[in-house]
């Protein structure tokens, strides 16, 4: 009798534990498929975020290139053009300023050049673009000059990035 | 049908079988080996003296009392009963409820005075059937007392008829037809008849080899045999297989005489089981060790042997421990799996959150919204980065320089030129109709969509043209 009670005292928790173990296993087996799909969905999210990160890094590389420059402002337009084209009448006006990422801003300038030769204008624009930071041509209007043959009057809209 | 051994529970490998009567005693040791067995006769004496039995008993009980071997004997067939019961009930569970009543009405004594059980329960076309096995408790006590007088306390008290039938089939498997197993003892005979479906009937008599020297005893013996066989003989013409066993089976002259007495049964194929002398002792020991379709032990139903109870408890305890261990292992495995899965979930979420914060620059990104918030943040950042990106795109300067060079090379004069990243409007003059076309071709080569309007030369003989170009396609 004592043995039977002792055995029963073991058998009941053992059976319960086995049933719990089996039930738990069944539950985990049925949940496993859901877990795998959740896991795969998160992996896919991670992959898409990594793709976005790569694209963002590519974009930020442009900013880093500017930040690596020792000069924080493009050359002053009026004296720069004047030094390159001393015979041309130059008038420079500020158009607008647009804030850019960080402490940078994009500055648009309008440069009016009267009586400039086509080749000189080309060279000037190339030099401006090679300056660091560069001046980039956004828009231009050319009119044949009434004063001199082959000369033109040019209105240039240039954009340069400068650090505040 | 479930096949279990009588000593279910302990993994015993040795059993001692006893065949004890007043005129004969046999003790065999049977060892189990990979589902088979090996038998060894320890004692086989006629008219045993108490001294020789006590000596054999001391050897046997020493091992048995340590729980390393089972000590097995059988209730003499004349002191135990076996009946085939049938009940016209479709359900075995219902039939189980009526077996005791059905058995009780067939007995000349009250069922309460018996140890009994029901074996081989199965459904048939007519309902349910079973083999009822019983012995009176006073006979069981007497048998246990007889064994005890030789200092032996058997763990198993089998039914003689069942043990003989089972062992006969083990040693010479039945194919088809009927088989009659006759145990010819020194002071008794036991008959068992059956076929491939199992036990059909049995009988016992106190006339053994010694008594069969008299002609009247042989006649009585023959009549009992005929009654039993005719009660169960099927009508097919296959010869009856007769198997002799027991100490009397070694007397081939007597066996031949008895076989000729049974000539009215028709053709008989008589054989003797090998080593027939300790056959019964071997039968009870083998049945105790190996799985059997009809395991039986009277001691389970009347005064169970303490060691058997211990063995059963041990077996059940082992089962409980196995269940406990399996449950624990499963719980541990599941806990481990859940921890692992949760850790992976956490790592993934942390990686997504960290990457989202890093890419978006936001201090906190709500869970599940990472991708959306990152996309929005990048769209916002793109606006601020646009001037930087534009600085690395092909510039308008390149287009303008190329255009100025082309107009010069083509000998064109420019009246006005308006140029934006997506549009060029050029008005000018050429001294030839086709020269402006050359300029248009060059622009088209640079992927501009060009429209050219020309006017016929008038007074100055110059061809005026207007070139409009849409942004590179």
PDB file of C-alpha atoms in Angstrom, chain B residues 8-205:
ATOM      1  CA  UNK B   8       6.131  -8.116 -17.028  1.00  0.00           C
ATOM      2  CA  UNK B   9       8.061  -5.280 -15.472  1.00  0.00           C
ATOM      3  CA  UNK B  10      11.414  -6.609 -14.344  1.00  0.00           C
ATOM      4  CA  UNK B  11      13.791  -7.452 -17.123  1.00  0.00           C
ATOM      5  CA  UNK B  12      14.425 -10.931 -15.806  1.00  0.00           C
ATOM      6  CA  UNK B  13      16.649 -13.199 -17.820  1.00  0.00           C
ATOM      7  CA  UNK B  14      16.340 -16.349 -15.702  1.00  0.00           C
ATOM      8  CA  UNK B  15      13.394 -18.402 -14.531  1.00  0.00           C
ATOM      9  CA  UNK B  16      13.208 -21.735 -12.708  1.00  0.00           C
ATOM     10  CA  UNK B  17      10.389 -24.060 -13.679  1.00  0.00           C
ATOM     11  CA  UNK B  18       9.051 -26.670 -11.272  1.00  0.00           C
ATOM     12  CA  UNK B  19       7.021 -29.783 -11.992  1.00  0.00           C
ATOM     13  CA  UNK B  20       6.285 -31.240  -8.603  1.00  0.00           C
ATOM     14  CA  UNK B  21       4.099 -34.237  -7.866  1.00  0.00           C
ATOM     15  CA  UNK B  22       4.186 -37.114  -5.401  1.00  0.00           C
ATOM     16  CA  UNK B  23       5.886 -39.515  -7.853  1.00  0.00           C
ATOM     17  CA  UNK B  24       8.007 -37.114  -9.846  1.00  0.00           C
ATOM     18  CA  UNK B  25       9.938 -33.828  -9.501  1.00  0.00           C
ATOM     19  CA  UNK B  26      11.711 -31.744 -12.103  1.00  0.00           C
ATOM     20  CA  UNK B  27      13.437 -28.395 -11.769  1.00  0.00           C
ATOM     21  CA  UNK B  28      14.744 -26.614 -14.867  1.00  0.00           C
ATOM     22  CA  UNK B  29      16.586 -23.346 -15.280  1.00  0.00           C
ATOM     23  CA  UNK B  30      15.628 -21.332 -18.364  1.00  0.00           C
ATOM     24  CA  UNK B  31      17.704 -18.383 -19.505  1.00  0.00           C
ATOM     25  CA  UNK B  32      16.353 -15.849 -21.957  1.00  0.00           C
ATOM     26  CA  UNK B  33      18.620 -15.010 -24.875  1.00  0.00           C
ATOM     27  CA  UNK B  34      17.628 -12.475 -27.537  1.00  0.00           C
ATOM     28  CA  UNK B  35      13.960 -13.459 -27.632  1.00  0.00           C
ATOM     29  CA  UNK B  36      14.744 -17.159 -27.407  1.00  0.00           C
ATOM     30  CA  UNK B  37      15.625 -19.358 -24.455  1.00  0.00           C
ATOM     31  CA  UNK B  38      17.982 -22.066 -23.275  1.00  0.00           C
ATOM     32  CA  UNK B  39      16.814 -24.722 -20.862  1.00  0.00           C
ATOM     33  CA  UNK B  40      18.893 -26.724 -18.432  1.00  0.00           C
ATOM     34  CA  UNK B  41      17.561 -29.502 -16.196  1.00  0.00           C
ATOM     35  CA  UNK B  42      18.750 -29.131 -12.607  1.00  0.00           C
ATOM     36  CA  UNK B  43      16.793 -31.928 -11.033  1.00  0.00           C
ATOM     37  CA  UNK B  44      14.695 -34.728 -12.450  1.00  0.00           C
ATOM     38  CA  UNK B  45      13.826 -37.561 -10.076  1.00  0.00           C
ATOM     39  CA  UNK B  46      11.115 -40.156  -9.734  1.00  0.00           C
ATOM     40  CA  UNK B  47       9.701 -40.737  -6.265  1.00  0.00           C
ATOM     41  CA  UNK B  48      11.669 -37.779  -4.944  1.00  0.00           C
ATOM     42  CA  UNK B  49      12.994 -37.785  -1.434  1.00  0.00           C
ATOM     43  CA  UNK B  50      12.428 -34.617   0.610  1.00  0.00           C
ATOM     44  CA  UNK B  51      16.228 -34.314   1.015  1.00  0.00           C
ATOM     45  CA  UNK B  52      16.925 -34.137  -2.716  1.00  0.00           C
ATOM     46  CA  UNK B  53      14.124 -31.592  -3.213  1.00  0.00           C
ATOM     47  CA  UNK B  54      15.310 -29.451  -0.343  1.00  0.00           C
ATOM     48  CA  UNK B  55      18.830 -29.424  -1.761  1.00  0.00           C
ATOM     49  CA  UNK B  56      17.574 -28.377  -5.195  1.00  0.00           C
ATOM     50  CA  UNK B  57      15.333 -25.809  -3.561  1.00  0.00           C
ATOM     51  CA  UNK B  58      18.181 -24.212  -1.657  1.00  0.00           C
ATOM     52  CA  UNK B  59      20.085 -23.623  -4.933  1.00  0.00           C
ATOM     53  CA  UNK B  60      17.023 -22.259  -6.697  1.00  0.00           C
ATOM     54  CA  UNK B  61      15.617 -20.087  -3.932  1.00  0.00           C
ATOM     55  CA  UNK B  62      19.000 -18.463  -3.265  1.00  0.00           C
ATOM     56  CA  UNK B  63      18.898 -16.820  -6.712  1.00  0.00           C
ATOM     57  CA  UNK B  64      15.138 -16.306  -6.731  1.00  0.00           C
ATOM     58  CA  UNK B  65      15.027 -14.651  -3.328  1.00  0.00           C
ATOM     59  CA  UNK B  66      17.529 -12.042  -4.539  1.00  0.00           C
ATOM     60  CA  UNK B  67      15.057 -11.093  -7.241  1.00  0.00           C
ATOM     61  CA  UNK B  68      17.346 -12.274 -10.053  1.00  0.00           C
ATOM     62  CA  UNK B  69      15.140 -15.153 -11.183  1.00  0.00           C
ATOM     63  CA  UNK B  70      11.486 -16.093 -11.225  1.00  0.00           C
ATOM     64  CA  UNK B  71      10.376 -19.325  -9.628  1.00  0.00           C
ATOM     65  CA  UNK B  72       7.504 -20.778 -11.631  1.00  0.00           C
ATOM     66  CA  UNK B  73       5.162 -23.707 -11.073  1.00  0.00           C
ATOM     67  CA  UNK B  74       1.755 -24.716 -12.359  1.00  0.00           C
ATOM     68  CA  UNK B  75      -1.538 -25.577 -10.743  1.00  0.00           C
ATOM     69  CA  UNK B  76      -2.353 -29.213 -11.594  1.00  0.00           C
ATOM     70  CA  UNK B  77      -4.989 -29.254 -14.311  1.00  0.00           C
ATOM     71  CA  UNK B  78      -7.397 -31.338 -12.205  1.00  0.00           C
ATOM     72  CA  UNK B  79      -7.372 -28.581  -9.557  1.00  0.00           C
ATOM     73  CA  UNK B  80      -7.951 -25.734 -11.968  1.00  0.00           C
ATOM     74  CA  UNK B  81     -10.539 -25.056 -14.596  1.00  0.00           C
ATOM     75  CA  UNK B  82     -10.537 -23.370 -17.954  1.00  0.00           C
ATOM     76  CA  UNK B  83     -13.749 -22.635 -19.864  1.00  0.00           C
ATOM     77  CA  UNK B  84     -14.545 -20.931 -23.126  1.00  0.00           C
ATOM     78  CA  UNK B  85     -17.331 -18.402 -22.472  1.00  0.00           C
ATOM     79  CA  UNK B  86     -19.349 -16.634 -25.147  1.00  0.00           C
ATOM     80  CA  UNK B  87     -21.777 -13.754 -24.710  1.00  0.00           C
ATOM     81  CA  UNK B  88     -24.134 -12.485 -27.430  1.00  0.00           C
ATOM     82  CA  UNK B  89     -22.986  -8.926 -26.849  1.00  0.00           C
ATOM     83  CA  UNK B  90     -21.436  -6.760 -29.542  1.00  0.00           C
ATOM     84  CA  UNK B  91     -19.243  -4.844 -27.118  1.00  0.00           C
ATOM     85  CA  UNK B  92     -16.291  -6.326 -25.238  1.00  0.00           C
ATOM     86  CA  UNK B  93     -16.689  -3.814 -22.423  1.00  0.00           C
ATOM     87  CA  UNK B  94     -20.285  -4.918 -21.925  1.00  0.00           C
ATOM     88  CA  UNK B  95     -19.282  -8.583 -22.173  1.00  0.00           C
ATOM     89  CA  UNK B  96     -16.659  -8.044 -19.473  1.00  0.00           C
ATOM     90  CA  UNK B  97     -19.423  -7.131 -17.060  1.00  0.00           C
ATOM     91  CA  UNK B  98     -21.256 -10.420 -17.609  1.00  0.00           C
ATOM     92  CA  UNK B  99     -18.302 -12.849 -17.723  1.00  0.00           C
ATOM     93  CA  UNK B 100     -18.318 -13.460 -13.918  1.00  0.00           C
ATOM     94  CA  UNK B 101     -22.075 -14.199 -13.920  1.00  0.00           C
ATOM     95  CA  UNK B 102     -21.768 -16.502 -16.918  1.00  0.00           C
ATOM     96  CA  UNK B 103     -18.912 -18.319 -15.231  1.00  0.00           C
ATOM     97  CA  UNK B 104     -20.622 -18.503 -11.847  1.00  0.00           C
ATOM     98  CA  UNK B 105     -23.651 -20.401 -13.149  1.00  0.00           C
ATOM     99  CA  UNK B 106     -21.385 -23.039 -14.700  1.00  0.00           C
ATOM    100  CA  UNK B 107     -19.589 -23.807 -11.434  1.00  0.00           C
ATOM    101  CA  UNK B 108     -20.604 -26.318  -8.754  1.00  0.00           C
ATOM    102  CA  UNK B 109     -19.067 -24.004  -6.121  1.00  0.00           C
ATOM    103  CA  UNK B 110     -19.367 -20.210  -5.548  1.00  0.00           C
ATOM    104  CA  UNK B 111     -17.172 -18.029  -7.695  1.00  0.00           C
ATOM    105  CA  UNK B 112     -16.193 -16.022  -4.607  1.00  0.00           C
ATOM    106  CA  UNK B 113     -14.206 -19.020  -3.383  1.00  0.00           C
ATOM    107  CA  UNK B 114     -12.060 -18.933  -6.525  1.00  0.00           C
ATOM    108  CA  UNK B 115      -9.229 -16.921  -7.970  1.00  0.00           C
ATOM    109  CA  UNK B 116     -10.181 -16.293 -11.572  1.00  0.00           C
ATOM    110  CA  UNK B 117      -9.528 -14.213 -14.620  1.00  0.00           C
ATOM    111  CA  UNK B 118     -10.492 -13.890 -18.265  1.00  0.00           C
ATOM    112  CA  UNK B 119      -8.044 -14.285 -21.140  1.00  0.00           C
ATOM    113  CA  UNK B 120      -8.089 -14.045 -24.902  1.00  0.00           C
ATOM    114  CA  UNK B 121     -11.123 -11.753 -25.025  1.00  0.00           C
ATOM    115  CA  UNK B 122     -12.211 -11.102 -28.567  1.00  0.00           C
ATOM    116  CA  UNK B 123     -15.204 -10.324 -30.715  1.00  0.00           C
ATOM    117  CA  UNK B 124     -16.715 -13.065 -32.853  1.00  0.00           C
ATOM    118  CA  UNK B 125     -19.583 -13.236 -35.320  1.00  0.00           C
ATOM    119  CA  UNK B 126     -21.885 -14.289 -32.472  1.00  0.00           C
ATOM    120  CA  UNK B 127     -20.731 -11.655 -29.971  1.00  0.00           C
ATOM    121  CA  UNK B 128     -17.780 -11.892 -27.620  1.00  0.00           C
ATOM    122  CA  UNK B 129     -15.726 -14.788 -26.341  1.00  0.00           C
ATOM    123  CA  UNK B 130     -13.135 -15.335 -23.641  1.00  0.00           C
ATOM    124  CA  UNK B 131     -11.222 -18.017 -21.809  1.00  0.00           C
ATOM    125  CA  UNK B 132     -12.133 -18.120 -18.136  1.00  0.00           C
ATOM    126  CA  UNK B 133      -9.377 -19.512 -15.922  1.00  0.00           C
ATOM    127  CA  UNK B 134     -10.018 -20.309 -12.298  1.00  0.00           C
ATOM    128  CA  UNK B 135      -8.949 -22.384  -9.339  1.00  0.00           C
ATOM    129  CA  UNK B 136     -10.376 -22.663  -5.870  1.00  0.00           C
ATOM    130  CA  UNK B 137      -8.552 -20.589  -3.323  1.00  0.00           C
ATOM    131  CA  UNK B 138      -8.194 -23.551  -0.975  1.00  0.00           C
ATOM    132  CA  UNK B 139      -6.477 -25.562  -3.758  1.00  0.00           C
ATOM    133  CA  UNK B 140      -4.193 -22.636  -4.451  1.00  0.00           C
ATOM    134  CA  UNK B 141      -3.316 -22.366  -0.777  1.00  0.00           C
ATOM    135  CA  UNK B 142      -2.631 -26.099  -0.691  1.00  0.00           C
ATOM    136  CA  UNK B 143      -0.389 -25.846  -3.731  1.00  0.00           C
ATOM    137  CA  UNK B 144       1.539 -22.935  -2.250  1.00  0.00           C
ATOM    138  CA  UNK B 145       1.822 -24.882   0.991  1.00  0.00           C
ATOM    139  CA  UNK B 146       3.164 -27.944  -0.876  1.00  0.00           C
ATOM    140  CA  UNK B 147       5.836 -25.804  -2.484  1.00  0.00           C
ATOM    141  CA  UNK B 148       6.574 -24.149   0.832  1.00  0.00           C
ATOM    142  CA  UNK B 149       7.158 -27.548   2.409  1.00  0.00           C
ATOM    143  CA  UNK B 150      10.138 -27.845   0.029  1.00  0.00           C
ATOM    144  CA  UNK B 151      11.233 -24.310   0.972  1.00  0.00           C
ATOM    145  CA  UNK B 152      10.000 -22.996  -2.349  1.00  0.00           C
ATOM    146  CA  UNK B 153       7.672 -20.079  -2.770  1.00  0.00           C
ATOM    147  CA  UNK B 154       6.833 -19.765  -6.498  1.00  0.00           C
ATOM    148  CA  UNK B 155       6.381 -16.311  -7.919  1.00  0.00           C
ATOM    149  CA  UNK B 156       4.252 -17.703 -10.707  1.00  0.00           C
ATOM    150  CA  UNK B 157       1.505 -20.329 -10.492  1.00  0.00           C
ATOM    151  CA  UNK B 158       0.526 -20.973 -14.074  1.00  0.00           C
ATOM    152  CA  UNK B 159      -2.310 -23.000 -15.516  1.00  0.00           C
ATOM    153  CA  UNK B 160      -0.949 -26.370 -16.604  1.00  0.00           C
ATOM    154  CA  UNK B 161      -3.088 -26.699 -19.738  1.00  0.00           C
ATOM    155  CA  UNK B 162      -2.263 -23.179 -20.975  1.00  0.00           C
ATOM    156  CA  UNK B 163       1.449 -23.679 -20.296  1.00  0.00           C
ATOM    157  CA  UNK B 164       1.525 -27.027 -22.154  1.00  0.00           C
ATOM    158  CA  UNK B 165      -0.366 -25.623 -25.166  1.00  0.00           C
ATOM    159  CA  UNK B 166       1.796 -22.510 -25.305  1.00  0.00           C
ATOM    160  CA  UNK B 167       5.085 -24.429 -25.065  1.00  0.00           C
ATOM    161  CA  UNK B 168       3.967 -27.026 -27.602  1.00  0.00           C
ATOM    162  CA  UNK B 169       3.304 -24.238 -30.107  1.00  0.00           C
ATOM    163  CA  UNK B 170       6.603 -22.575 -29.291  1.00  0.00           C
ATOM    164  CA  UNK B 171       8.609 -25.759 -29.882  1.00  0.00           C
ATOM    165  CA  UNK B 172       6.593 -26.980 -32.888  1.00  0.00           C
ATOM    166  CA  UNK B 173       4.582 -24.141 -34.404  1.00  0.00           C
ATOM    167  CA  UNK B 174       1.144 -25.228 -35.582  1.00  0.00           C
ATOM    168  CA  UNK B 175       0.305 -24.758 -39.254  1.00  0.00           C
ATOM    169  CA  UNK B 176      -3.168 -26.095 -39.892  1.00  0.00           C
ATOM    170  CA  UNK B 177      -5.428 -28.812 -38.581  1.00  0.00           C
ATOM    171  CA  UNK B 178      -5.896 -29.710 -34.960  1.00  0.00           C
ATOM    172  CA  UNK B 179      -3.345 -30.635 -32.353  1.00  0.00           C
ATOM    173  CA  UNK B 180      -3.750 -32.752 -29.276  1.00  0.00           C
ATOM    174  CA  UNK B 181      -1.046 -32.274 -26.641  1.00  0.00           C
ATOM    175  CA  UNK B 182      -0.916 -35.024 -24.056  1.00  0.00           C
ATOM    176  CA  UNK B 183       1.162 -34.631 -20.936  1.00  0.00           C
ATOM    177  CA  UNK B 184       1.788 -38.095 -19.654  1.00  0.00           C
ATOM    178  CA  UNK B 185       2.955 -37.740 -16.068  1.00  0.00           C
ATOM    179  CA  UNK B 186       3.889 -40.415 -13.581  1.00  0.00           C
ATOM    180  CA  UNK B 187       0.651 -40.026 -11.665  1.00  0.00           C
ATOM    181  CA  UNK B 188      -1.581 -37.972 -13.945  1.00  0.00           C
ATOM    182  CA  UNK B 189      -2.398 -37.083 -17.525  1.00  0.00           C
ATOM    183  CA  UNK B 190      -3.325 -33.743 -19.044  1.00  0.00           C
ATOM    184  CA  UNK B 191      -4.918 -33.287 -22.464  1.00  0.00           C
ATOM    185  CA  UNK B 192      -5.086 -30.029 -24.389  1.00  0.00           C
ATOM    186  CA  UNK B 193      -6.657 -29.665 -27.820  1.00  0.00           C
ATOM    187  CA  UNK B 194      -6.565 -26.663 -30.064  1.00  0.00           C
ATOM    188  CA  UNK B 195      -5.868 -25.368 -33.543  1.00  0.00           C
ATOM    189  CA  UNK B 196      -4.130 -22.419 -35.128  1.00  0.00           C
ATOM    190  CA  UNK B 197      -6.697 -20.035 -33.588  1.00  0.00           C
ATOM    191  CA  UNK B 198      -5.755 -21.208 -30.098  1.00  0.00           C
ATOM    192  CA  UNK B 199      -6.799 -23.327 -27.176  1.00  0.00           C
ATOM    193  CA  UNK B 200     -10.061 -25.235 -27.643  1.00  0.00           C
ATOM    194  CA  UNK B 201     -10.394 -27.553 -24.678  1.00  0.00           C
ATOM    195  CA  UNK B 202      -8.600 -29.494 -22.010  1.00  0.00           C
ATOM    196  CA  UNK B 203      -8.976 -32.307 -19.566  1.00  0.00           C
ATOM    197  CA  UNK B 204      -7.026 -33.894 -16.724  1.00  0.00           C
ATOM    198  CA  UNK B 205      -6.972 -37.281 -15.073  1.00  0.00           C
TER     199      UNK B 205
END
